PDB file of C-alpha atoms in Angstrom:
ATOM      1  CA  MET A  56     -66.576 -32.552 -26.212  1.00 81.00           C
ATOM      2  CA  ALA A  57     -65.146 -30.571 -29.114  1.00 90.00           C
ATOM      3  CA  LEU A  58     -66.448 -31.650 -32.525  1.00 97.00           C
ATOM      4  CA  TYR A  59     -64.641 -32.236 -35.820  1.00 97.00           C
ATOM      5  CA  LEU A  60     -64.726 -28.861 -37.541  1.00 97.00           C
ATOM      6  CA  HIS A  61     -64.755 -27.946 -41.225  1.00 98.00           C
ATOM      7  CA  GLU A  62     -63.552 -24.362 -41.692  1.00 97.00           C
ATOM      8  CA  PHE A  63     -64.012 -22.177 -44.754  1.00 98.00           C
ATOM      9  CA  GLY A  64     -63.027 -18.578 -45.446  1.00 97.00           C
ATOM     10  CA  PRO A  65     -60.554 -16.205 -43.800  1.00 96.00           C
ATOM     11  CA  ALA A  66     -59.614 -16.793 -40.165  1.00 94.00           C
ATOM     12  CA  ALA A  67     -60.185 -13.088 -39.479  1.00 95.00           C
ATOM     13  CA  GLY A  68     -63.656 -13.063 -41.046  1.00 97.00           C
ATOM     14  CA  ARG A  69     -66.904 -12.602 -39.153  1.00 97.00           C
ATOM     15  CA  PRO A  70     -67.691 -16.066 -37.741  1.00 98.00           C
ATOM     16  CA  ILE A  71     -70.693 -18.089 -38.839  1.00 98.00           C
ATOM     17  CA  VAL A  72     -71.453 -21.457 -37.232  1.00 98.00           C
ATOM     18  CA  ALA A  73     -73.236 -23.648 -39.799  1.00 98.00           C
ATOM     19  CA  LEU A  74     -75.152 -26.701 -38.546  1.00 98.00           C
ATOM     20  CA  HIS A  75     -76.073 -29.543 -40.876  1.00 98.00           C
ATOM     21  CA  ASN A  76     -79.220 -31.607 -41.276  1.00 96.00           C
ATOM     22  CA  MET A  77     -80.019 -35.160 -40.142  1.00 92.00           C
ATOM     23  CA  THR A  78     -78.288 -36.909 -43.054  1.00 88.00           C
ATOM     24  CA  GLY A  79     -75.398 -34.493 -43.515  1.00 92.00           C
ATOM     25  CA  ASN A  80     -72.093 -33.346 -42.099  1.00 97.00           C
ATOM     26  CA  GLY A  81     -70.236 -30.073 -41.863  1.00 98.00           C
ATOM     27  CA  GLY A  82     -68.635 -30.525 -45.266  1.00 98.00           C
ATOM     28  CA  ARG A  83     -71.995 -29.962 -46.922  1.00 96.00           C
ATOM     29  CA  TRP A  84     -71.660 -26.221 -46.255  1.00 98.00           C
ATOM     30  CA  ALA A  85     -68.721 -25.871 -48.652  1.00 98.00           C
ATOM     31  CA  GLU A  86     -70.833 -24.545 -51.547  1.00 97.00           C
ATOM     32  CA  ILE A  87     -72.639 -22.010 -49.374  1.00 98.00           C
ATOM     33  CA  ALA A  88     -69.328 -20.927 -47.804  1.00 98.00           C
ATOM     34  CA  LYS A  89     -67.884 -20.221 -51.280  1.00 97.00           C
ATOM     35  CA  ARG A  90     -70.656 -17.695 -51.763  1.00 98.00           C
ATOM     36  CA  LEU A  91     -70.060 -16.025 -48.391  1.00 97.00           C
ATOM     37  CA  ASP A  92     -66.670 -14.482 -49.103  1.00 93.00           C
ATOM     38  CA  GLY A  93     -65.324 -12.507 -46.187  1.00 95.00           C
ATOM     39  CA  PHE A  94     -67.014 -14.700 -43.581  1.00 98.00           C
ATOM     40  CA  ARG A  95     -65.324 -17.400 -41.506  1.00 98.00           C
ATOM     41  CA  VAL A  96     -67.634 -20.407 -41.710  1.00 98.00           C
ATOM     42  CA  LEU A  97     -67.226 -23.022 -38.981  1.00 98.00           C
ATOM     43  CA  ALA A  98     -69.206 -26.152 -39.860  1.00 98.00           C
ATOM     44  CA  PRO A  99     -68.935 -28.972 -37.303  1.00 98.00           C
ATOM     45  CA  ASP A 100     -69.874 -32.595 -37.793  1.00 98.00           C
ATOM     46  CA  LEU A 101     -72.473 -32.973 -35.054  1.00 98.00           C
ATOM     47  CA  ARG A 102     -72.128 -35.670 -32.386  1.00 96.00           C
ATOM     48  CA  GLY A 103     -72.905 -39.036 -33.979  1.00 95.00           C
ATOM     49  CA  PHE A 104     -72.165 -37.832 -37.531  1.00 96.00           C
ATOM     50  CA  GLY A 105     -69.165 -37.591 -39.842  1.00 96.00           C
ATOM     51  CA  ARG A 106     -65.792 -37.512 -38.133  1.00 97.00           C
ATOM     52  CA  SER A 107     -67.031 -36.309 -34.751  1.00 97.00           C
ATOM     53  CA  PRO A 108     -67.298 -38.692 -31.781  1.00 94.00           C
ATOM     54  CA  GLN A 109     -70.073 -41.223 -32.266  1.00 94.00           C
ATOM     55  CA  GLU A 110     -70.786 -42.044 -28.622  1.00 94.00           C
ATOM     56  CA  PRO A 111     -74.179 -41.235 -27.028  1.00 95.00           C
ATOM     57  CA  PRO A 112     -76.000 -39.393 -25.682  1.00 95.00           C
ATOM     58  CA  TRP A 113     -77.125 -37.669 -28.872  1.00 94.00           C
ATOM     59  CA  THR A 114     -79.777 -35.396 -27.359  1.00 96.00           C
ATOM     60  CA  LEU A 115     -80.214 -31.729 -28.224  1.00 96.00           C
ATOM     61  CA  ASP A 116     -78.831 -30.744 -24.823  1.00 96.00           C
ATOM     62  CA  TYR A 117     -75.597 -32.608 -25.471  1.00 97.00           C
ATOM     63  CA  GLN A 118     -75.392 -31.253 -29.019  1.00 97.00           C
ATOM     64  CA  VAL A 119     -75.540 -27.730 -27.555  1.00 98.00           C
ATOM     65  CA  ALA A 120     -72.848 -28.529 -24.986  1.00 97.00           C
ATOM     66  CA  ASP A 121     -70.652 -29.917 -27.764  1.00 97.00           C
ATOM     67  CA  LEU A 122     -71.085 -26.739 -29.796  1.00 98.00           C
ATOM     68  CA  LEU A 123     -70.083 -24.523 -26.887  1.00 98.00           C
ATOM     69  CA  ALA A 124     -66.962 -26.644 -26.322  1.00 97.00           C
ATOM     70  CA  THR A 125     -66.178 -26.402 -30.035  1.00 97.00           C
ATOM     71  CA  LEU A 126     -66.561 -22.619 -30.077  1.00 97.00           C
ATOM     72  CA  ASP A 127     -64.304 -22.352 -27.033  1.00 97.00           C
ATOM     73  CA  ALA A 128     -61.669 -24.530 -28.707  1.00 96.00           C
ATOM     74  CA  ALA A 129     -61.870 -22.388 -31.865  1.00 96.00           C
ATOM     75  CA  GLY A 130     -61.519 -19.155 -29.871  1.00 96.00           C
ATOM     76  CA  VAL A 131     -64.954 -17.854 -30.913  1.00 97.00           C
ATOM     77  CA  ASP A 132     -66.801 -15.952 -28.206  1.00 97.00           C
ATOM     78  CA  ARG A 133     -69.830 -14.933 -30.288  1.00 98.00           C
ATOM     79  CA  ALA A 134     -71.052 -15.924 -33.734  1.00 98.00           C
ATOM     80  CA  ASP A 135     -73.951 -15.875 -36.141  1.00 98.00           C
ATOM     81  CA  VAL A 136     -75.553 -19.326 -36.328  1.00 98.00           C
ATOM     82  CA  VAL A 137     -77.103 -20.892 -39.431  1.00 98.00           C
ATOM     83  CA  GLY A 138     -78.931 -24.202 -39.146  1.00 98.00           C
ATOM     84  CA  HIS A 139     -80.701 -26.438 -41.660  1.00 98.00           C
ATOM     85  CA  SER A 140     -83.416 -28.878 -40.495  1.00 95.00           C
ATOM     86  CA  LEU A 141     -81.947 -30.669 -37.429  1.00 96.00           C
ATOM     87  CA  GLY A 142     -79.277 -27.968 -37.341  1.00 98.00           C
ATOM     88  CA  GLY A 143     -82.006 -25.340 -37.077  1.00 97.00           C
ATOM     89  CA  SER A 144     -83.454 -26.966 -33.977  1.00 97.00           C
ATOM     90  CA  ILE A 145     -80.014 -27.206 -32.374  1.00 98.00           C
ATOM     91  CA  ALA A 146     -79.374 -23.553 -33.259  1.00 98.00           C
ATOM     92  CA  VAL A 147     -82.532 -22.421 -31.430  1.00 97.00           C
ATOM     93  CA  HIS A 148     -81.635 -24.447 -28.343  1.00 97.00           C
ATOM     94  CA  LEU A 149     -78.100 -23.027 -28.434  1.00 98.00           C
ATOM     95  CA  ALA A 150     -79.486 -19.481 -28.552  1.00 97.00           C
ATOM     96  CA  ARG A 151     -81.828 -20.174 -25.632  1.00 96.00           C
ATOM     97  CA  TYR A 152     -79.101 -21.774 -23.513  1.00 97.00           C
ATOM     98  CA  ALA A 153     -76.346 -19.272 -24.302  1.00 97.00           C
ATOM     99  CA  PRO A 154     -77.892 -16.141 -25.908  1.00 96.00           C
ATOM    100  CA  ASP A 155     -74.711 -14.168 -25.263  1.00 97.00           C
ATOM    101  CA  ARG A 156     -72.847 -16.481 -27.682  1.00 98.00           C
ATOM    102  CA  VAL A 157     -75.286 -15.981 -30.598  1.00 98.00           C
ATOM    103  CA  ARG A 158     -75.420 -12.733 -32.580  1.00 98.00           C
ATOM    104  CA  ARG A 159     -78.129 -13.691 -35.114  1.00 98.00           C
ATOM    105  CA  LEU A 160     -79.975 -16.858 -36.172  1.00 98.00           C
ATOM    106  CA  VAL A 161     -80.747 -18.066 -39.695  1.00 98.00           C
ATOM    107  CA  LEU A 162     -83.016 -21.135 -39.663  1.00 98.00           C
ATOM    108  CA  LEU A 163     -83.469 -22.994 -42.950  1.00 97.00           C
ATOM    109  CA  ASP A 164     -86.641 -25.111 -42.753  1.00 95.00           C
ATOM    110  CA  PRO A 165     -85.756 -26.091 -39.182  1.00 95.00           C
ATOM    111  CA  GLY A 166     -86.836 -29.334 -37.516  1.00 92.00           C
ATOM    112  CA  ILE A 167     -89.036 -27.663 -34.920  1.00 91.00           C
ATOM    113  CA  GLY A 168     -92.018 -29.278 -33.208  1.00 85.00           C
ATOM    114  CA  VAL A 169     -92.153 -32.231 -35.620  1.00 85.00           C
ATOM    115  CA  PRO A 170     -95.478 -34.074 -35.143  1.00 83.00           C
ATOM    116  CA  PRO A 171     -94.802 -37.265 -33.144  1.00 87.00           C
ATOM    117  CA  ARG A 172     -96.400 -39.512 -35.798  1.00 88.00           C
ATOM    118  CA  ILE A 173     -93.994 -38.143 -38.415  1.00 85.00           C
ATOM    119  CA  ALA A 174     -91.017 -38.463 -36.080  1.00 88.00           C
ATOM    120  CA  LEU A 175     -92.007 -42.079 -35.341  1.00 89.00           C
ATOM    121  CA  ALA A 176     -92.285 -42.945 -39.030  1.00 89.00           C
ATOM    122  CA  ARG A 177     -88.918 -41.378 -39.847  1.00 85.00           C
ATOM    123  CA  ALA A 178     -87.200 -43.015 -36.866  1.00 87.00           C
ATOM    124  CA  ALA A 179     -88.651 -46.422 -37.799  1.00 86.00           C
ATOM    125  CA  ALA A 180     -87.055 -46.137 -41.232  1.00 87.00           C
ATOM    126  CA  GLU A 181     -83.583 -45.410 -39.840  1.00 81.00           C
ATOM    127  CA  ARG A 182     -80.772 -47.786 -38.910  1.00 75.00           C
ATOM    128  CA  HIS A 183     -78.563 -45.145 -37.282  1.00 84.00           C
ATOM    129  CA  PRO A 184     -79.004 -44.864 -33.457  1.00 89.00           C
ATOM    130  CA  ALA A 185     -78.110 -41.155 -33.292  1.00 92.00           C
ATOM    131  CA  THR A 186     -80.670 -40.366 -35.974  1.00 92.00           C
ATOM    132  CA  VAL A 187     -83.398 -42.352 -34.219  1.00 91.00           C
ATOM    133  CA  THR A 188     -82.700 -40.476 -30.980  1.00 93.00           C
ATOM    134  CA  LEU A 189     -82.735 -37.102 -32.694  1.00 94.00           C
ATOM    135  CA  TRP A 190     -86.077 -37.732 -34.423  1.00 92.00           C
ATOM    136  CA  SER A 191     -87.470 -38.229 -30.934  1.00 93.00           C
ATOM    137  CA  GLU A 192     -85.829 -34.968 -29.828  1.00 94.00           C
ATOM    138  CA  LEU A 193     -87.356 -33.068 -32.759  1.00 93.00           C
ATOM    139  CA  ALA A 194     -90.818 -34.127 -31.595  1.00 92.00           C
ATOM    140  CA  ARG A 195     -90.382 -31.946 -28.485  1.00 91.00           C
ATOM    141  CA  PRO A 196     -92.812 -29.014 -28.222  1.00 90.00           C
ATOM    142  CA  ALA A 197     -91.482 -26.087 -30.222  1.00 90.00           C
ATOM    143  CA  VAL A 198     -89.291 -23.626 -28.353  1.00 91.00           C
ATOM    144  CA  ILE A 199     -89.008 -19.954 -29.227  1.00 92.00           C
ATOM    145  CA  PRO A 200     -85.731 -18.133 -29.949  1.00 94.00           C
ATOM    146  CA  PRO A 201     -84.812 -15.642 -27.230  1.00 93.00           C
ATOM    147  CA  PRO A 202     -86.175 -12.148 -27.941  1.00 89.00           C
ATOM    148  CA  GLY A 203     -82.719 -10.578 -27.947  1.00 90.00           C
ATOM    149  CA  VAL A 204     -81.501 -12.665 -30.889  1.00 96.00           C
ATOM    150  CA  PRO A 205     -82.702 -11.453 -34.324  1.00 97.00           C
ATOM    151  CA  THR A 206     -83.932 -14.470 -36.289  1.00 97.00           C
ATOM    152  CA  LEU A 207     -84.516 -15.190 -39.981  1.00 98.00           C
ATOM    153  CA  LEU A 208     -86.820 -18.165 -40.586  1.00 97.00           C
ATOM    154  CA  VAL A 209     -86.708 -19.535 -44.152  1.00 97.00           C
ATOM    155  CA  LEU A 210     -89.491 -22.009 -44.942  1.00 95.00           C
ATOM    156  CA  ALA A 211     -89.491 -24.375 -47.931  1.00 94.00           C
ATOM    157  CA  MET A 212     -93.056 -24.498 -49.240  1.00 91.00           C
ATOM    158  CA  ARG A 213     -92.903 -26.913 -52.199  1.00 90.00           C
ATOM    159  CA  ASP A 214     -93.799 -29.965 -50.085  1.00 76.00           C
ATOM    160  CA  ARG A 215     -96.548 -28.301 -48.078  1.00 76.00           C
ATOM    161  CA  ALA A 216     -99.261 -25.725 -48.536  1.00 68.00           C
ATOM    162  CA  ALA A 217     -99.052 -23.976 -45.166  1.00 72.00           C
ATOM    163  CA  GLU A 218     -96.632 -22.984 -42.420  1.00 79.00           C
ATOM    164  CA  PHE A 219     -95.991 -25.385 -39.559  1.00 83.00           C
ATOM    165  CA  GLU A 220     -98.116 -24.652 -36.488  1.00 84.00           C
ATOM    166  CA  TYR A 221     -95.240 -23.280 -34.411  1.00 89.00           C
ATOM    167  CA  VAL A 222     -94.734 -20.331 -36.761  1.00 91.00           C
ATOM    168  CA  ALA A 223     -97.860 -18.539 -35.532  1.00 90.00           C
ATOM    169  CA  GLY A 224     -96.544 -18.647 -31.972  1.00 89.00           C
ATOM    170  CA  TRP A 225     -93.162 -17.403 -33.082  1.00 92.00           C
ATOM    171  CA  ARG A 226     -94.747 -14.501 -34.966  1.00 90.00           C
ATOM    172  CA  ALA A 227     -96.666 -13.515 -31.834  1.00 89.00           C
ATOM    173  CA  GLU A 228     -93.874 -13.916 -29.288  1.00 88.00           C
ATOM    174  CA  CYS A 229     -90.479 -13.469 -30.962  1.00 87.00           C
ATOM    175  CA  GLY A 230     -88.927 -10.111 -30.353  1.00 80.00           C
ATOM    176  CA  SER A 231     -87.284  -9.913 -33.778  1.00 91.00           C
ATOM    177  CA  LEU A 232     -88.423 -12.406 -36.423  1.00 95.00           C
ATOM    178  CA  THR A 233     -88.281 -12.256 -40.212  1.00 96.00           C
ATOM    179  CA  VAL A 234     -90.071 -15.027 -42.157  1.00 95.00           C
ATOM    180  CA  THR A 235     -89.256 -15.816 -45.795  1.00 96.00           C
ATOM    181  CA  HIS A 236     -90.875 -18.470 -48.000  1.00 94.00           C
ATOM    182  CA  LEU A 237     -89.084 -20.293 -50.832  1.00 94.00           C
ATOM    183  CA  ASP A 238     -90.694 -22.336 -53.587  1.00 93.00           C
ATOM    184  CA  CYS A 239     -88.403 -25.337 -53.148  1.00 95.00           C
ATOM    185  CA  GLY A 240     -88.084 -28.614 -51.265  1.00 95.00           C
ATOM    186  CA  HIS A 241     -86.649 -29.195 -47.821  1.00 94.00           C
ATOM    187  CA  ALA A 242     -83.024 -29.322 -49.002  1.00 95.00           C
ATOM    188  CA  ILE A 243     -82.777 -25.540 -49.249  1.00 97.00           C
ATOM    189  CA  PRO A 244     -78.942 -25.176 -49.261  1.00 97.00           C
ATOM    190  CA  GLU A 245     -78.548 -27.754 -52.050  1.00 96.00           C
ATOM    191  CA  GLU A 246     -81.544 -26.690 -54.149  1.00 96.00           C
ATOM    192  CA  ARG A 247     -81.032 -22.918 -53.858  1.00 96.00           C
ATOM    193  CA  PRO A 248     -77.363 -22.268 -52.950  1.00 97.00           C
ATOM    194  CA  ASP A 249     -77.158 -18.795 -54.513  1.00 97.00           C
ATOM    195  CA  GLU A 250     -80.407 -17.590 -52.987  1.00 97.00           C
ATOM    196  CA  THR A 251     -79.583 -19.200 -49.643  1.00 97.00           C
ATOM    197  CA  ALA A 252     -76.206 -17.500 -49.440  1.00 98.00           C
ATOM    198  CA  GLU A 253     -77.691 -14.146 -50.405  1.00 98.00           C
ATOM    199  CA  LEU A 254     -80.427 -14.434 -47.775  1.00 98.00           C
ATOM    200  CA  ILE A 255     -77.811 -15.261 -45.139  1.00 98.00           C
ATOM    201  CA  ARG A 256     -75.503 -12.418 -46.188  1.00 98.00           C
ATOM    202  CA  ALA A 257     -78.239  -9.791 -46.364  1.00 98.00           C
ATOM    203  CA  PHE A 258     -79.704 -10.702 -42.977  1.00 98.00           C
ATOM    204  CA  LEU A 259     -76.377 -10.936 -41.172  1.00 97.00           C
ATOM    205  CA  LEU A 260     -75.218  -7.596 -42.543  1.00 96.00           C
ATOM    206  CA  GLU A 261     -78.389  -5.699 -41.606  1.00 92.00           C
ATOM    207  CA  PRO A 262     -77.633  -2.838 -39.205  1.00 84.00           C
TER     208      PRO A 262
END
């Protein structure tokens, strides 16, 4: 199904699909989009969130199918994809399922390979069925972006002293991976909007 879509920037701009975190919606990308002049930012409310359909299933596979339907409805054949937290996990699965639709990936502290005990604790604290389901989905073993899709991984290091375990595998197996560390908390787009936008712009405009 096509999702409710927040759009920012010129219709003729280079398209960026921006995917929100577990507690957000597409409107949260407004401040980042202001700093990405010249880009067309398409920020959907994911299934189960905001003004998009609330019906299950809410799995990663269905989130990917929804995104492809949304891109088709918006007339976008190929786009850069930016994802924060949950959105980062969905972005990786989108790139693996349809690599021809994804030009580059920017993953902001993505929810990848979350330890099951942490996923269980977070799900137990929730009262929102879609969120509970998605915490379970984020506990899947980490998947690797396809080698043909250049990827920028931005890790927030303020709440932890080391990289998550999956990063070592990505470094060894990804065809094109850039890793950047920020001294901030998990909410990278809200805590560091200027730096976030500049990282996105610089990576997407690399030759």
